[in-house]
Coordinates of C-alpha atoms in Angstrom, one line a residue:
M1 CA 20.1 -14.6 6.4
T2 CA 18.4 -16.4 3.4
P3 CA 18.0 -14.4 0.4
P4 CA 14.6 -12.1 0.2
E5 CA 13.9 -14.1 -3.3
E6 CA 13.9 -17.4 -1.8
R7 CA 12.1 -16.2 1.2
I8 CA 8.9 -15.0 -0.9
D9 CA 8.8 -17.9 -2.3
A10 CA 9.3 -20.5 0.3
L11 CA 6.0 -18.8 2.1
E12 CA 4.5 -18.7 -1.6
R13 CA 4.9 -22.8 -1.4
A14 CA 3.9 -23.2 2.3
F15 CA 0.8 -22.3 1.8
G16 CA 0.2 -24.5 -1.8
P17 CA -2.4 -24.0 -4.4
F18 CA -4.7 -21.6 -3.8
D19 CA -7.2 -23.1 -5.7
D20 CA -6.5 -26.8 -4.6
P21 CA -10.1 -27.6 -3.1
A22 CA -7.9 -30.8 -1.6
N23 CA -5.3 -27.4 0.3
P24 CA -6.4 -27.4 4.3
L25 CA -5.2 -23.7 3.5
G26 CA -6.8 -23.2 0.0
A27 CA -9.1 -20.5 -1.3
E28 CA -12.5 -22.6 0.0
A29 CA -11.0 -22.9 3.7
L30 CA -10.3 -19.5 3.7
L31 CA -13.7 -18.5 2.8
A32 CA -15.2 -20.4 5.1
A33 CA -12.7 -19.7 8.7
D34 CA -14.1 -15.7 6.7
A35 CA -17.5 -17.2 7.2
A36 CA -17.4 -18.0 10.6
G37 CA -15.5 -14.9 11.7
E38 CA -12.8 -16.9 12.8
V39 CA -8.7 -17.1 11.8
L40 CA -7.5 -20.6 10.1
P41 CA -5.3 -22.0 12.4
G42 CA -3.1 -24.0 9.9
A43 CA -2.0 -20.3 8.6
E44 CA -1.0 -18.9 11.6
K45 CA 0.8 -22.0 11.6
V46 CA 2.9 -21.8 8.5
L47 CA 3.7 -18.2 9.5
D48 CA 4.5 -19.2 12.6
A49 CA 7.2 -21.5 11.4
Y50 CA 7.9 -18.5 8.5
D51 CA 8.6 -16.3 11.9
L52 CA 6.6 -13.7 9.6
N53 CA 7.4 -11.2 12.7
A54 CA 11.0 -11.0 11.8
E55 CA 10.6 -9.2 8.9
F56 CA 9.1 -6.7 10.6
V57 CA 12.1 -6.0 13.3
P58 CA 15.0 -3.7 12.0
A59 CA 17.8 -6.1 11.3
S60 CA 20.2 -4.7 13.9
L61 CA 17.4 -5.5 16.4
G62 CA 17.8 -9.1 15.4
G63 CA 15.2 -9.2 12.3
R64 CA 15.2 -9.5 8.9
L65 CA 14.2 -6.0 7.5
E66 CA 16.3 -4.3 5.3
R67 CA 15.0 -3.4 2.5
M68 CA 11.3 -1.7 2.6
D69 CA 10.2 -2.6 -1.3
L70 CA 11.1 -6.7 0.0
L71 CA 9.2 -6.2 2.6
G72 CA 5.7 -5.4 1.0
R73 CA 6.7 -7.8 -2.0
I74 CA 7.2 -10.9 1.1
L75 CA 3.5 -9.4 2.2
R76 CA 2.1 -10.8 -1.1
P77 CA 1.5 -14.1 -0.4
V78 CA -0.5 -13.5 2.4
F79 CA -2.6 -10.5 1.3
R80 CA -3.6 -12.7 -1.5
R81 CA -4.7 -15.4 0.4
D82 CA -6.8 -13.7 3.1
A83 CA -6.0 -10.0 4.5
S84 CA -7.6 -10.7 7.9
L85 CA -4.6 -13.2 8.5
G86 CA -2.3 -11.0 6.7
F87 CA -3.2 -7.6 8.6
G88 CA -4.4 -9.6 12.0
Y89 CA -1.3 -11.3 12.3
G90 CA 1.5 -9.7 11.3
L91 CA 1.7 -6.3 9.7
N92 CA -0.6 -4.7 12.4
C93 CA 2.4 -5.6 14.2
F94 CA 4.3 -3.2 12.2
F95 CA 2.0 -0.3 11.8
A96 CA 2.1 -0.9 15.7
A97 CA 5.8 -1.0 16.1
T98 CA 6.5 2.1 13.4
P99 CA 7.0 4.7 16.5
V100 CA 9.1 2.2 18.7
W101 CA 11.3 2.6 14.8
T102 CA 10.7 5.9 14.5
A103 CA 11.6 7.2 18.2
G104 CA 12.0 4.8 20.5
N105 CA 15.3 4.7 22.9
T106 CA 17.9 1.1 23.0
A107 CA 15.6 -0.1 25.3
Q108 CA 12.1 0.7 24.1
Q109 CA 13.6 -0.7 20.4
Q110 CA 15.2 -4.3 22.2
Q111 CA 11.9 -4.9 23.8
A112 CA 9.4 -4.2 20.8
A113 CA 11.8 -6.2 19.2
R114 CA 12.0 -8.3 21.7
L115 CA 8.6 -9.4 21.6
L116 CA 7.9 -9.7 18.4
L117 CA 11.2 -12.2 17.7
N118 CA 9.2 -14.3 21.0
G119 CA 6.2 -14.5 18.9
R120 CA 4.0 -11.9 20.4
R121 CA 2.1 -9.4 19.3
I122 CA 2.0 -5.7 19.2
A123 CA -1.0 -3.5 19.3
V124 CA -1.9 0.5 18.1
A125 CA -4.5 2.6 20.5
R126 CA -4.3 5.4 17.4
H127 CA -5.5 8.8 18.4
E128 CA -9.7 10.5 17.2
V129 CA -10.0 10.9 14.2
A130 CA -11.4 14.7 14.4
H131 CA -13.9 13.4 11.2
G132 CA -14.5 9.8 11.7
N133 CA -17.5 8.5 13.3
D134 CA -18.1 6.9 16.2
F135 CA -16.2 3.7 15.8
V136 CA -12.9 5.4 15.6
R137 CA -13.6 8.2 18.3
D138 CA -13.0 7.0 21.8
E139 CA -9.7 7.7 22.9
F140 CA -6.7 7.3 25.7
T141 CA -5.7 9.9 28.4
A142 CA -2.4 10.6 30.0
L143 CA -2.2 13.2 33.2
P144 CA 1.1 13.6 34.9
V145 CA 1.1 12.4 38.5
P146 CA 4.1 12.2 40.8
G147 CA 6.3 9.6 39.0
G148 CA 4.6 8.7 35.7
L149 CA 1.4 9.4 33.9
R150 CA -2.4 8.4 35.2
L151 CA -3.6 6.3 31.3
D152 CA -7.5 6.2 31.4
G153 CA -9.9 5.9 28.5
S154 CA -10.9 3.4 26.1
K155 CA -10.7 2.5 22.5
S156 CA -13.2 0.6 20.8
A157 CA -11.6 -0.4 17.5
I158 CA -8.4 -2.1 17.9
A159 CA -6.9 -4.9 16.2
N160 CA -6.0 -7.7 17.8
A161 CA -6.6 -6.1 21.6
S162 CA -7.1 -8.9 23.0
R163 CA -4.5 -11.3 21.5
A164 CA -1.6 -8.2 21.9
T165 CA 1.1 -8.1 24.7
G166 CA 2.6 -5.2 23.6
L167 CA 0.5 -1.6 23.3
V168 CA 1.7 1.3 21.6
V169 CA -0.7 3.8 23.2
F170 CA -1.6 7.4 21.8
A171 CA -3.1 9.3 24.6
R172 CA -4.7 12.8 24.8
T173 CA -2.5 15.3 27.6
E174 CA -5.4 18.1 28.7
A175 CA -4.6 21.4 28.2
A176 CA -1.6 20.9 25.8
A177 CA -0.6 23.4 23.1
R178 CA -1.8 22.9 19.6
G179 CA 0.1 20.0 17.6
R180 CA 1.0 18.4 21.0
S181 CA -1.9 17.0 22.6
H182 CA -1.0 13.3 22.5
T183 CA 2.3 11.2 24.0
V184 CA 2.6 7.8 22.7
L185 CA 3.9 5.1 25.3
L186 CA 4.7 1.4 25.1
L187 CA 3.6 -1.2 27.6
D188 CA 3.7 -4.7 28.0
R189 CA 0.3 -5.7 29.1
D190 CA 1.7 -8.8 31.2
E191 CA 3.6 -5.5 33.2
L192 CA 0.2 -4.1 33.7
P193 CA -2.3 -4.2 37.0
A194 CA -5.2 -6.7 35.8
D195 CA -7.6 -4.9 37.8
R196 CA -6.7 -1.9 35.6
V197 CA -7.2 -3.3 31.9
E198 CA -10.4 -5.0 30.4
D199 CA -10.8 -6.3 27.4
L200 CA -14.0 -5.0 25.5
A201 CA -16.7 -6.8 23.2
R202 CA -15.1 -7.3 19.9
R203 CA -16.8 -5.2 17.4
T204 CA -18.2 -6.7 14.0
T205 CA -17.1 -5.6 10.6
H206 CA -17.8 -6.4 7.3
G207 CA -14.7 -7.5 5.6
M208 CA -11.7 -8.6 7.0
R209 CA -14.2 -10.6 9.2
S210 CA -11.9 -13.3 10.9
A211 CA -9.7 -10.3 12.0
E212 CA -9.9 -9.2 15.9
F213 CA -11.5 -5.5 16.1
G214 CA -12.1 -5.4 19.7
G215 CA -12.0 -3.2 22.7
L216 CA -9.5 -2.2 25.2
R217 CA -10.7 0.1 28.3
I218 CA -7.2 1.5 30.8
T219 CA -8.6 2.8 34.5
D220 CA -6.8 4.9 37.1
C221 CA -3.5 3.0 35.3
H222 CA 0.1 4.4 36.4
V223 CA 2.5 3.8 34.0
P224 CA 6.4 5.1 34.1
D225 CA 7.8 8.0 32.1
S226 CA 9.6 5.1 30.6
A227 CA 7.2 3.8 28.2
V228 CA 7.1 7.8 26.7
L229 CA 8.1 7.5 23.3
G230 CA 10.0 10.5 22.1
A231 CA 9.2 13.2 24.1
A232 CA 5.7 14.6 25.9
G233 CA 3.8 15.4 23.0
D234 CA 5.4 14.3 20.3
G235 CA 2.3 12.0 19.1
Y236 CA 1.0 14.3 16.6
E237 CA 4.6 14.7 14.4
L238 CA 5.2 10.4 15.6
S239 CA 2.0 9.4 13.4
L240 CA 2.6 11.7 10.6
R241 CA 6.8 10.3 10.9
S242 CA 5.2 6.8 11.1
S243 CA 2.5 6.9 8.0
L244 CA 5.8 7.7 6.1
L245 CA 6.5 4.0 6.7
I246 CA 3.7 3.0 6.2
R247 CA 1.9 4.6 3.2
G248 CA 4.5 2.6 1.3
L249 CA 3.5 -0.8 2.1
I250 CA -0.2 -0.3 1.3
P251 CA -0.2 -0.1 -2.6
S252 CA 1.4 -3.9 -2.3
I253 CA -1.1 -5.6 0.4
V254 CA -4.3 -3.9 -1.6
L255 CA -2.2 -5.7 -4.9
A256 CA -2.4 -8.4 -3.4
G257 CA -5.6 -8.6 -2.9
A258 CA -6.6 -7.9 -6.6
D259 CA -4.2 -9.9 -7.9
T260 CA -6.3 -12.9 -6.5
A261 CA -9.6 -10.7 -7.9
L262 CA -8.6 -10.4 -11.0
R263 CA -6.9 -14.3 -11.4
T264 CA -10.3 -14.8 -10.3
V265 CA -12.5 -13.0 -13.4
T266 CA -10.4 -14.2 -15.7
R267 CA -10.5 -17.7 -15.3
F268 CA -14.2 -16.7 -15.2
A269 CA -14.1 -14.8 -18.5
G270 CA -12.1 -17.8 -20.4
R271 CA -14.4 -20.5 -19.6
T272 CA -15.2 -22.2 -22.8
R273 CA -19.7 -22.7 -23.3
A274 CA -21.5 -25.2 -24.7
D275 CA -21.6 -22.9 -27.9
G276 CA -18.1 -23.0 -27.7
R277 CA -17.7 -19.0 -27.1
S278 CA -16.9 -17.5 -24.2
S279 CA -17.0 -14.0 -22.3
M280 CA -13.4 -13.3 -23.6
D281 CA -15.2 -13.2 -26.9
V282 CA -16.6 -9.4 -25.8
Q283 CA -14.6 -6.3 -26.5
H284 CA -16.2 -4.5 -23.2
V285 CA -14.7 -7.7 -20.8
R286 CA -11.4 -7.8 -22.4
D287 CA -10.8 -3.9 -21.7
V288 CA -12.1 -4.7 -18.3
L289 CA -9.2 -7.4 -17.9
T290 CA -6.8 -5.4 -19.6
G291 CA -7.7 -2.1 -17.6
G292 CA -7.2 -4.3 -14.4
F293 CA -3.9 -6.2 -15.4
L294 CA -2.3 -1.9 -16.6
D295 CA -3.9 -0.7 -13.2
L296 CA -1.7 -3.6 -11.6
L297 CA 1.4 -2.5 -12.9
L298 CA 0.6 1.3 -12.5
I299 CA 0.6 0.5 -8.5
D300 CA 3.3 -1.9 -8.7
C301 CA 5.1 1.1 -10.2
L302 CA 4.5 3.4 -7.4
A303 CA 4.7 0.8 -4.9
L304 CA 8.7 0.5 -6.4
V305 CA 9.0 4.0 -6.2
A306 CA 7.4 4.4 -2.6
T307 CA 9.4 1.9 -0.6
R308 CA 13.3 2.7 -2.4
A309 CA 12.6 6.0 -1.9
L310 CA 12.6 5.8 1.8
H311 CA 16.4 4.2 1.2
L312 CA 17.1 7.0 -1.6
L313 CA 15.4 9.9 -1.5
P314 CA 14.4 10.7 2.2
R315 CA 14.1 14.4 1.8
Q316 CA 11.8 13.9 -1.3
M317 CA 9.9 10.7 -0.2
S318 CA 6.7 12.0 1.9
A319 CA 4.7 12.9 -1.5
Y320 CA 5.7 9.5 -3.3
A321 CA 4.5 7.2 -0.6
A322 CA 1.4 9.4 0.1
A323 CA 0.4 9.5 -3.8
A324 CA 1.4 5.7 -3.1
A325 CA -1.4 5.0 -1.1
Y326 CA -4.4 7.8 -1.7
L327 CA -4.3 6.2 -5.4
A328 CA -3.3 2.2 -5.2
P329 CA -7.3 1.5 -3.3
R330 CA -9.0 4.2 -6.0
L331 CA -7.8 2.2 -9.1
V332 CA -8.4 -1.4 -7.2
S333 CA -11.7 0.1 -6.6
E334 CA -12.9 1.2 -10.1
S335 CA -11.0 -1.6 -11.5
M336 CA -12.9 -4.4 -9.1
D337 CA -16.4 -2.5 -9.7
E338 CA -15.6 -3.1 -13.5
M339 CA -14.5 -6.6 -13.0
S340 CA -17.9 -7.4 -11.1
A341 CA -19.9 -6.8 -14.2
V342 CA -18.0 -9.1 -16.2
L343 CA -19.4 -11.9 -13.0
G344 CA -22.5 -10.8 -13.0
E345 CA -24.4 -13.2 -10.9
E346 CA -21.4 -14.8 -9.5
T347 CA -20.1 -11.3 -7.4
F348 CA -22.4 -12.4 -4.4
A349 CA -21.4 -16.2 -4.4
Q350 CA -19.9 -17.1 -0.8
D351 CA -18.0 -20.1 -1.3
G352 CA -17.1 -22.3 -4.8
A353 CA -15.0 -21.3 -7.8
Y354 CA -15.7 -17.2 -7.5
G355 CA -16.1 -16.8 -3.9
M356 CA -12.7 -15.4 -3.3
F357 CA -13.7 -12.1 -5.6
Q358 CA -16.3 -11.1 -3.1
K359 CA -14.6 -11.1 -0.5
Q360 CA -11.1 -9.3 -1.4
R361 CA -14.1 -6.4 -3.1
R362 CA -15.3 -6.5 1.1
D363 CA -11.8 -6.4 2.6
L364 CA -10.6 -3.8 0.8
P365 CA -11.6 -0.9 2.2
V366 CA -10.8 -1.8 5.6
T367 CA -7.3 -3.2 4.3
S368 CA -6.3 0.5 3.0
L369 CA -7.6 2.1 6.0
G370 CA -10.6 3.3 4.4
H371 CA -11.7 7.1 4.2
A372 CA -9.6 8.5 7.0
G373 CA -6.8 7.3 5.6
S374 CA -7.6 8.2 2.0
A375 CA -8.5 12.0 3.0
G376 CA -5.5 12.1 5.1
R377 CA -2.9 11.3 2.3
Q378 CA -4.2 13.7 0.0
V379 CA -3.9 16.6 2.6
S380 CA -0.3 15.7 3.1
I381 CA 0.2 16.2 -0.9
L382 CA -1.6 19.6 -1.3
P383 CA 1.0 21.7 1.5
Q384 CA 4.3 20.5 -0.9
L385 CA 2.7 21.6 -4.2
P386 CA 3.0 25.2 -4.3
F387 CA 6.5 24.6 -2.8
F388 CA 7.3 22.1 -6.2
A389 CA 6.1 24.8 -8.4
R390 CA 8.0 27.1 -7.8
H391 CA 11.3 25.4 -7.1
A392 CA 11.2 21.8 -8.6
W393 CA 8.9 21.0 -11.4
F394 CA 11.2 21.6 -14.5
A395 CA 13.8 22.3 -12.4
D396 CA 14.7 19.4 -10.6
P397 CA 17.7 16.3 -11.3
E398 CA 15.9 13.3 -12.0
P399 CA 16.1 10.6 -9.5
P400 CA 19.1 8.0 -9.4
P401 CA 18.3 5.1 -11.8
G402 CA 18.0 2.3 -8.8
L403 CA 14.7 4.2 -7.9
F404 CA 12.9 1.9 -10.8
R405 CA 15.1 -0.8 -10.6
P406 CA 14.1 -3.6 -8.4
H407 CA 16.8 -5.6 -8.5
E408 CA 19.7 -3.1 -7.6
P409 CA 21.0 -3.3 -3.6
L410 CA 20.0 -0.1 -1.9
P411 CA 21.7 2.0 1.2
P412 CA 20.6 0.6 4.8
L413 CA 17.0 1.6 5.7
D414 CA 18.1 5.3 8.0
L415 CA 14.9 5.9 9.2
T416 CA 15.9 9.7 11.0
L417 CA 16.6 11.1 7.7
P418 CA 12.8 10.5 6.0
A419 CA 11.2 14.4 5.5
L420 CA 7.4 15.2 6.3
L421 CA 7.5 17.6 3.6
G422 CA 9.5 17.3 0.2
D423 CA 12.4 19.6 -0.5
G424 CA 11.8 19.0 -4.6
D425 CA 10.5 16.3 -6.5
P426 CA 13.0 14.7 -9.0
L427 CA 10.2 11.7 -9.8
A428 CA 8.9 14.2 -11.9
A429 CA 11.4 14.8 -13.2
T430 CA 11.8 11.5 -14.9
L431 CA 8.5 12.2 -16.5
V432 CA 10.3 15.9 -18.3
A433 CA 13.4 13.1 -18.8
C434 CA 11.8 10.8 -20.3
T435 CA 9.4 12.4 -22.6
D436 CA 13.0 14.5 -24.2
R437 CA 14.3 10.7 -24.5
L438 CA 11.1 9.5 -26.4
E439 CA 11.0 12.7 -28.4
S440 CA 14.7 12.6 -29.7
A441 CA 15.4 8.3 -29.4
G442 CA 12.2 7.0 -29.2
P443 CA 10.7 3.7 -29.9
P444 CA 10.1 2.6 -33.5
G445 CA 6.5 1.7 -35.0
P446 CA 3.0 2.9 -33.9
A447 CA 3.4 2.1 -30.2
G448 CA 6.7 4.1 -30.3
H449 CA 4.5 7.3 -32.0
A450 CA 1.7 6.7 -29.2
L451 CA 4.4 6.8 -26.8
R452 CA 6.3 9.9 -27.6
F453 CA 2.5 11.9 -27.8
L454 CA 0.8 10.3 -25.0
A455 CA 4.5 11.7 -22.2
R456 CA 4.6 14.9 -24.3
S457 CA 1.2 15.1 -22.9
L458 CA 1.2 14.5 -19.4
T459 CA 4.6 16.3 -19.2
G460 CA 1.9 19.0 -20.5
E461 CA -0.4 18.3 -18.0
L462 CA 2.8 19.1 -15.6
A463 CA 3.3 22.0 -17.1
E464 CA -0.8 23.1 -16.2
L465 CA -0.4 22.0 -12.5
K466 CA 2.5 24.4 -12.1
K467 CA 0.8 27.1 -13.8
A468 CA -2.1 26.3 -11.0
F469 CA 0.2 25.9 -7.8
E470 CA 2.2 28.9 -8.8
A471 CA -1.0 31.1 -8.7
I472 CA -1.5 29.8 -5.1
G473 CA -0.2 32.4 -2.6
Q474 CA 2.3 31.3 0.2
G475 CA 0.8 29.6 3.0
D476 CA -2.9 29.7 2.0
R477 CA -4.5 27.5 3.3
E478 CA -8.0 28.3 2.4
A479 CA -7.3 28.2 -1.4
L480 CA -5.7 24.5 -1.0
S481 CA -8.4 23.5 1.1
S482 CA -10.7 24.0 -1.9
P483 CA -12.7 21.4 -3.6
H484 CA -10.3 22.3 -7.2
S485 CA -7.2 21.9 -5.0
F486 CA -7.8 18.5 -3.9
G487 CA -8.7 18.5 -7.4
L488 CA -5.6 19.7 -8.8
A489 CA -4.2 17.0 -5.9
D490 CA -5.8 14.0 -7.9
R491 CA -4.4 15.2 -11.4
Y492 CA -1.4 14.7 -9.9
T493 CA -1.0 11.4 -8.3
L494 CA -1.5 10.0 -12.1
V495 CA 1.3 12.4 -13.3
L496 CA 3.3 11.0 -10.5
A497 CA 1.8 7.8 -11.8
A498 CA 2.6 8.1 -15.4
A499 CA 6.8 9.3 -14.1
A500 CA 7.5 6.1 -12.2
C501 CA 5.8 4.0 -14.9
L502 CA 7.8 5.3 -17.8
G503 CA 10.9 4.9 -14.9
V504 CA 10.6 1.0 -15.0
W505 CA 10.4 0.8 -18.4
R506 CA 12.9 2.9 -19.3
E507 CA 15.5 1.1 -16.9
Q508 CA 14.9 -2.4 -17.9
Q509 CA 16.0 -1.2 -21.6
S510 CA 19.7 -1.4 -19.6
A511 CA 19.2 -3.9 -16.9
P512 CA 21.5 -6.4 -16.5
A513 CA 21.3 -10.0 -17.6
G514 CA 18.9 -11.8 -15.6
A515 CA 17.4 -9.0 -14.3
T516 CA 15.1 -8.2 -17.9
D517 CA 11.5 -9.2 -17.9
P518 CA 10.6 -8.7 -21.9
F519 CA 7.6 -7.6 -20.7
L520 CA 8.2 -4.5 -19.1
A521 CA 10.8 -3.8 -21.8
D522 CA 9.0 -3.6 -24.3
P523 CA 6.6 -0.5 -24.8
A524 CA 3.3 -1.7 -25.3
W525 CA 2.9 -2.0 -21.5
A526 CA 4.1 1.3 -20.5
T527 CA 1.9 2.9 -23.7
A528 CA -1.3 1.1 -23.0
V529 CA -0.9 2.1 -19.0
L530 CA 0.0 6.2 -20.1
Y531 CA -3.5 5.8 -22.5
R532 CA -5.1 4.8 -19.9
L533 CA -4.1 7.5 -17.4
A534 CA -3.9 10.4 -19.5
R535 CA -7.5 9.2 -20.6
R536 CA -8.5 9.4 -17.2
L537 CA -7.3 13.3 -17.1
G538 CA -9.2 14.3 -20.1
L539 CA -6.2 14.9 -21.7
P540 CA -5.5 14.9 -25.8
L541 CA -5.2 11.6 -26.7
P542 CA -3.2 9.6 -30.2
D543 CA -4.5 6.3 -32.1
R544 CA -6.1 4.1 -29.4
P545 CA -3.3 1.7 -28.8
A546 CA -5.2 -1.6 -29.8
A547 CA -2.2 -3.3 -30.5
C548 CA -0.4 -2.8 -27.3
E549 CA -3.6 -3.3 -25.1
R550 CA -3.8 -7.2 -27.3
Q551 CA -0.5 -8.0 -25.9
V552 CA -1.1 -7.0 -22.2
L553 CA -4.5 -9.0 -21.8
D554 CA -1.7 -11.7 -24.0
E555 CA 0.4 -11.8 -20.7
A556 CA -2.2 -11.1 -18.5
V557 CA -4.2 -15.0 -19.6
A558 CA -0.4 -16.1 -19.8
R559 CA 0.2 -15.6 -16.7
L560 CA -3.0 -17.3 -15.3
H561 CA -1.9 -20.8 -16.9
D562 CA 1.5 -20.6 -15.9
R563 CA 1.0 -19.7 -12.7
R564 CA 2.9 -15.9 -12.4
S565 CA 1.4 -13.4 -10.2
Y566 CA 0.2 -10.1 -11.8
D567 CA 2.4 -7.9 -10.6
L568 CA 5.9 -5.9 -12.0
Y569 CA 7.9 -9.4 -10.7
S570 CA 5.7 -12.6 -12.6
S571 CA 6.5 -14.1 -9.5
P572 CA 5.7 -17.9 -9.4
L573 CA 2.1 -19.2 -7.9
A574 CA 2.2 -22.3 -5.5

């Protein structure tokens, strides 16, 4: 198997320079395809040649999936260019296949692997979202009949509905006990009676215009018992277990689109006008660009922790995946709002040098799975926090250093191990340990003083969260569902982000030769990130670390000119 770094670079080069008007797979061609609501055929041919579907199939089944952190990185060259392509061609297939990898028997896993490795697609028809709108509320039902189930119903919003051979269907079972109301089926459309399956009209979306969100109606269709994934009634649990894998990837795909948006705005701000000045001369513009880059570094720290925790901390990773998937779209959305003020009227450009910003901004809500995803991620965090407050915070040991070391090998991925509710919070312990270390032997100079102050403030915030959640009675659902508790959960995600950033910075100090990035090893970026987080939380602040922020902005501008990615890896771009 080709090493992952080589695969990532090869995929980037296969697409060619993004900003070259002569490139048939460049920004201009992608914007034209988006305007027409079509997928760029040449781009899909690149992914065919690369065999992207193999990245979604576990290595034990003949694919290339071994590490979740690497899967997130492999997706970035695609999502930097076009979320419709990345989601419609492949990532949705991974989302659909996760219940199979999680609960399927050997035959079902081999069936799904065979479809994907042969270049076919798998689509997923999820269950009704209780607080969703009519776009997502229709569903399928499955009733027991001799020899299997009778499947009926329709869904009007299924990604790749007409292009998929495999179907993973969440179907309601009537009169089922609470929490056991849905069963998951793995179907091969080629094996279903053609007169029982009907494609419905494609739905138009504001974002990801080129992705197909079509409908599917199945009428009085008999399916065998062998199609059931897990056991009857396992649908809700399988949905939750699948989310443990999916959520860790959300920050990577959101970050990739934001990388392109930030690159677009940084290029715009650096233009020299007739008077010899540029937008970079304005402090607010510099602040927006610096903040945008810091947010991407922060998001990537969360992405790293959430995906590597699947391997290293499967019993504790649930809150980290949810926090990463919740916080990343929110930060990017706010950052894009700020960047739009820098672009001014160019924010609305449909084509040309700045048209890609508008597209990435439109695609973001669809890419990040929208409002239902955001609310669901907070809901999955909240029940864990009273337990953490009583038993984990300021008591748990630190996680293994490999959690923060992107180039270090990982143990094999075992999807039977991740737990829905964590039994500890070792990432929070990293914040406490880093604070203690900074107090005793932190970096010298103003940056070191500011970093110590900020780490201490954030550790104080963790102590306040501990008091707040200790006051909530065990199992007090009313208190946990209050707006106040949701606000506390939001603050917790920001504390986790600080811990992840400190962990990544700390481990850069001891990284082996060849794995150290001088920029990441310097305390400047970590200080600037923590200042941004502490300000968002309303915590006491030291003097603004202006020199650190200038260093971060210089790095952002250098990466623009050197054609390197805006993430932890500073990867070469075509």
